[in-house]
Amino acid sequence: EYRKDLLVNVIFPRQYIDLPVGKIIDSMGLRQLRISETEKFPHVTYFFNGGQPLPYSKEDRIVVPSPRVPTYDLKPEMSALEMTELLKNRLKGMPYDFILLNFANADMVGHTGDIEAAKKAIKTVDYCTKELVNHFTSLGGAVIITADHGNAEEMLNEEDNSMNTEHSINPVPFILTGTDVSPRVLPYGALSDVAPTVLQLMGIQQPSEMNGKSLIKTY
């Protein structure tokens, strides 16, 4: 149901998220930051807040302009390096309790179908991720690295070796570091488990509205 004024029968009505994780964090009086470049800014704000366009009372937002190029294979680094340095400088004294960051490179460059450009995009994200993980853990923070879909890891169709520019349906990684949780490989996880895991890391009780399970205590 993309619009209310469509004169058709709707199979999937719009779902309203009454208690997204950002709202829970805000209700505890904790500070949060959302940061992304232009291409993914709605994903870390509007979508992550369950369709709520305005920030919460203690939610700050930073948008870094995406490069002005026709297609991102021409600039596979996009704005990841600038965003990384900006965030590191912003974190003097670790002023935030929760930070949500999105690197757009793997998805946006993957859509171009240019494999060599995608390799450069992934190397950029790898470098920036390492920089931020080291920075966060040095401040005593925990870091979750995950995604909601794949793209750049599957850019050729197996049947005829033709270009594939669509999202993949492969499982995505969920990596947790910077905590005292014992290293182990989990047999299963789902997107609905991410928010409960975040809440447990922050010492916040999971509300009954969330049907996922914390990946820390489940396995």
Coordinates of C-alpha atoms in Angstrom, one line a residue:
E1 CA 0.0 0.0 0.0
Y2 CA 2.2 2.8 -1.3
R3 CA -0.6 5.4 -1.3
K4 CA -4.0 5.8 0.5
D5 CA -5.7 7.2 -2.6
L6 CA -5.2 4.2 -4.9
L7 CA -8.6 2.9 -6.0
V8 CA -7.7 -0.8 -5.8
N9 CA -7.9 -3.6 -3.4
V10 CA -4.7 -3.8 -1.4
I11 CA -3.2 -7.2 -0.7
F12 CA -0.5 -5.9 1.7
P13 CA -1.8 -3.0 3.8
R14 CA 0.8 -0.6 5.2
Q15 CA 2.3 -1.8 8.5
Y16 CA 2.9 0.8 11.2
I17 CA 5.9 0.3 13.5
D18 CA 4.8 1.7 16.8
L19 CA 8.0 1.0 18.7
P20 CA 11.2 1.1 16.5
V21 CA 14.5 0.7 18.3
G22 CA 15.3 4.4 17.9
K23 CA 12.2 5.3 19.8
I24 CA 13.1 2.9 22.6
I25 CA 16.6 4.4 22.9
D26 CA 15.2 7.9 23.0
S27 CA 12.7 7.0 25.7
M28 CA 15.6 6.0 27.9
G29 CA 17.1 9.5 27.6
L30 CA 20.0 8.2 25.5
R31 CA 21.7 10.1 22.7
Q32 CA 21.9 8.7 19.2
L33 CA 23.4 9.7 15.9
R34 CA 22.4 8.7 12.3
I35 CA 25.0 9.3 9.6
S36 CA 25.1 8.4 5.9
E37 CA 25.8 10.0 2.6
T38 CA 22.9 11.3 0.5
E39 CA 22.0 8.1 -1.3
K40 CA 21.2 6.2 1.9
F41 CA 20.2 9.0 4.3
P42 CA 16.4 8.1 4.3
H43 CA 17.4 4.5 5.2
V44 CA 19.1 5.5 8.5
T45 CA 16.4 8.1 9.4
Y46 CA 12.9 7.8 8.0
F47 CA 12.9 4.0 7.3
F48 CA 14.8 3.1 10.5
N49 CA 12.3 5.1 12.5
G50 CA 9.4 3.2 11.1
G51 CA 8.3 5.9 8.7
Q52 CA 8.6 8.7 11.1
P53 CA 10.3 11.7 9.3
L54 CA 11.2 13.8 12.3
P55 CA 14.2 13.0 14.5
Y56 CA 13.6 12.0 18.1
S57 CA 14.5 14.4 20.9
K58 CA 18.0 13.2 21.4
E59 CA 18.7 12.1 17.8
D60 CA 21.3 13.9 15.7
R61 CA 21.6 13.5 12.0
I62 CA 24.5 14.0 9.6
V63 CA 24.2 13.7 5.8
V64 CA 27.4 13.8 3.7
P65 CA 26.8 14.7 0.1
S66 CA 27.2 11.9 -2.4
P67 CA 29.6 12.5 -5.3
R68 CA 28.0 14.2 -8.3
V69 CA 28.7 11.6 -11.0
P70 CA 26.4 10.0 -13.6
T71 CA 27.0 6.5 -12.1
Y72 CA 29.0 5.5 -9.1
D73 CA 31.3 3.2 -11.0
L74 CA 33.0 6.5 -11.9
K75 CA 33.6 7.2 -8.2
P76 CA 33.4 3.8 -6.3
E77 CA 34.8 5.3 -3.1
M78 CA 31.7 7.6 -3.0
S79 CA 31.8 9.6 0.2
A80 CA 32.9 6.8 2.6
L81 CA 36.3 8.2 3.4
E82 CA 34.9 11.7 4.2
M83 CA 32.1 10.2 6.3
T84 CA 34.6 8.1 8.3
E85 CA 36.9 11.0 9.2
L86 CA 33.9 13.2 10.0
L87 CA 32.5 10.6 12.4
K88 CA 35.9 10.0 14.1
N89 CA 36.2 13.7 14.7
R90 CA 32.6 13.9 16.0
L91 CA 33.3 11.1 18.6
K92 CA 35.6 13.1 20.8
G93 CA 34.8 11.7 24.2
M94 CA 32.2 9.2 22.8
P95 CA 29.2 11.6 23.1
Y96 CA 26.6 9.1 21.7
D97 CA 25.1 6.0 23.2
F98 CA 24.0 4.6 19.8
I99 CA 25.3 5.3 16.3
L100 CA 23.8 4.1 13.0
L101 CA 26.0 4.4 9.9
N102 CA 25.4 3.2 6.4
F103 CA 28.1 2.7 3.8
A104 CA 26.4 2.8 0.4
N105 CA 29.3 1.7 -1.8
A106 CA 28.6 -2.1 -2.2
D107 CA 25.0 -1.6 -3.1
M108 CA 25.2 1.5 -5.3
V109 CA 28.3 0.4 -7.2
G110 CA 27.0 -3.1 -7.4
H111 CA 24.0 -1.8 -9.3
T112 CA 26.3 -0.5 -12.1
G113 CA 27.4 -4.0 -13.0
D114 CA 31.1 -2.9 -13.1
I115 CA 33.0 -5.6 -11.3
E116 CA 36.3 -3.8 -11.1
A117 CA 34.6 -0.7 -9.7
A118 CA 32.8 -2.9 -7.2
K119 CA 36.1 -4.3 -6.0
K120 CA 37.3 -0.7 -5.4
A121 CA 34.1 0.0 -3.5
I122 CA 34.5 -3.0 -1.3
K123 CA 38.1 -2.2 -0.5
T124 CA 37.1 1.3 0.5
V125 CA 34.4 0.0 2.8
D126 CA 36.8 -2.5 4.3
Y127 CA 39.3 0.2 5.1
C128 CA 36.7 2.5 6.6
T129 CA 35.2 -0.2 8.6
K130 CA 38.6 -1.2 10.1
E131 CA 39.2 2.5 10.9
L132 CA 35.9 2.9 12.7
V133 CA 36.0 -0.5 14.5
N134 CA 39.5 0.3 15.9
H135 CA 38.3 3.8 16.9
F136 CA 35.1 2.6 18.6
T137 CA 36.7 -0.3 20.5
S138 CA 39.5 2.0 21.7
L139 CA 36.7 4.1 23.3
G140 CA 35.1 1.0 24.9
G141 CA 32.3 0.7 22.4
A142 CA 30.8 -2.3 20.7
V143 CA 30.3 -2.5 16.9
I144 CA 27.8 -4.5 14.9
I145 CA 28.5 -5.0 11.2
T146 CA 25.6 -6.2 9.1
A147 CA 23.4 -5.6 6.0
D148 CA 19.8 -6.1 4.9
H149 CA 20.7 -7.6 1.5
G150 CA 23.5 -8.5 -0.8
N151 CA 24.5 -7.1 -4.2
A152 CA 28.2 -6.8 -5.0
E153 CA 29.1 -10.4 -4.1
E154 CA 26.9 -11.7 -6.9
M155 CA 27.3 -9.6 -10.1
L156 CA 27.1 -12.4 -12.7
N157 CA 24.2 -14.7 -13.4
E158 CA 25.3 -18.4 -13.0
E159 CA 23.2 -19.6 -16.0
D160 CA 24.8 -17.5 -18.8
N161 CA 27.5 -15.4 -17.1
S162 CA 25.5 -12.2 -17.9
M163 CA 25.6 -9.1 -15.8
N164 CA 23.5 -9.1 -12.6
T165 CA 22.8 -5.7 -11.2
E166 CA 20.0 -6.7 -8.8
H167 CA 20.0 -7.4 -5.0
S168 CA 21.0 -10.9 -4.1
I169 CA 19.1 -13.2 -1.8
N170 CA 22.2 -14.6 -0.1
P171 CA 22.5 -14.6 3.8
V172 CA 24.3 -11.5 5.1
P173 CA 26.9 -11.4 7.8
F174 CA 26.3 -10.2 11.3
I175 CA 29.5 -9.5 13.1
L176 CA 29.7 -8.3 16.7
T177 CA 33.0 -7.0 18.1
G178 CA 34.3 -4.9 21.0
T179 CA 32.4 -6.9 23.7
D180 CA 33.2 -9.7 26.2
V181 CA 30.9 -12.1 24.2
S182 CA 32.8 -15.3 23.4
P183 CA 33.7 -15.6 19.7
R184 CA 31.5 -18.2 18.0
V185 CA 29.6 -18.8 14.8
L186 CA 25.8 -18.7 15.1
P187 CA 23.8 -21.3 13.2
Y188 CA 21.0 -18.9 12.3
G189 CA 19.8 -15.3 12.6
A190 CA 17.2 -13.0 11.1
L191 CA 16.8 -9.3 10.4
S192 CA 14.2 -9.2 13.3
D193 CA 17.0 -10.3 15.7
V194 CA 19.1 -7.2 15.1
A195 CA 17.1 -4.7 17.2
P196 CA 16.8 -7.1 20.2
T197 CA 20.6 -7.7 20.1
V198 CA 21.2 -3.9 20.0
L199 CA 18.9 -3.5 23.1
Q200 CA 20.7 -6.2 25.0
L201 CA 24.1 -4.7 24.3
M202 CA 22.7 -1.4 25.7
G203 CA 21.2 -3.0 28.7
I204 CA 17.6 -2.2 27.7
Q205 CA 14.8 -4.7 28.1
Q206 CA 13.3 -5.9 24.8
P207 CA 9.6 -4.9 24.5
S208 CA 6.9 -7.4 23.8
E209 CA 6.2 -5.8 20.4
M210 CA 9.5 -7.2 19.1
N211 CA 9.2 -10.9 18.0
G212 CA 12.9 -11.3 17.2
K213 CA 15.5 -12.7 19.7
S214 CA 18.8 -11.3 20.8
L215 CA 21.6 -13.2 19.0
I216 CA 23.8 -12.9 22.2
K217 CA 21.5 -14.8 24.6
T218 CA 19.8 -17.1 22.1
Y219 CA 22.8 -19.2 21.1

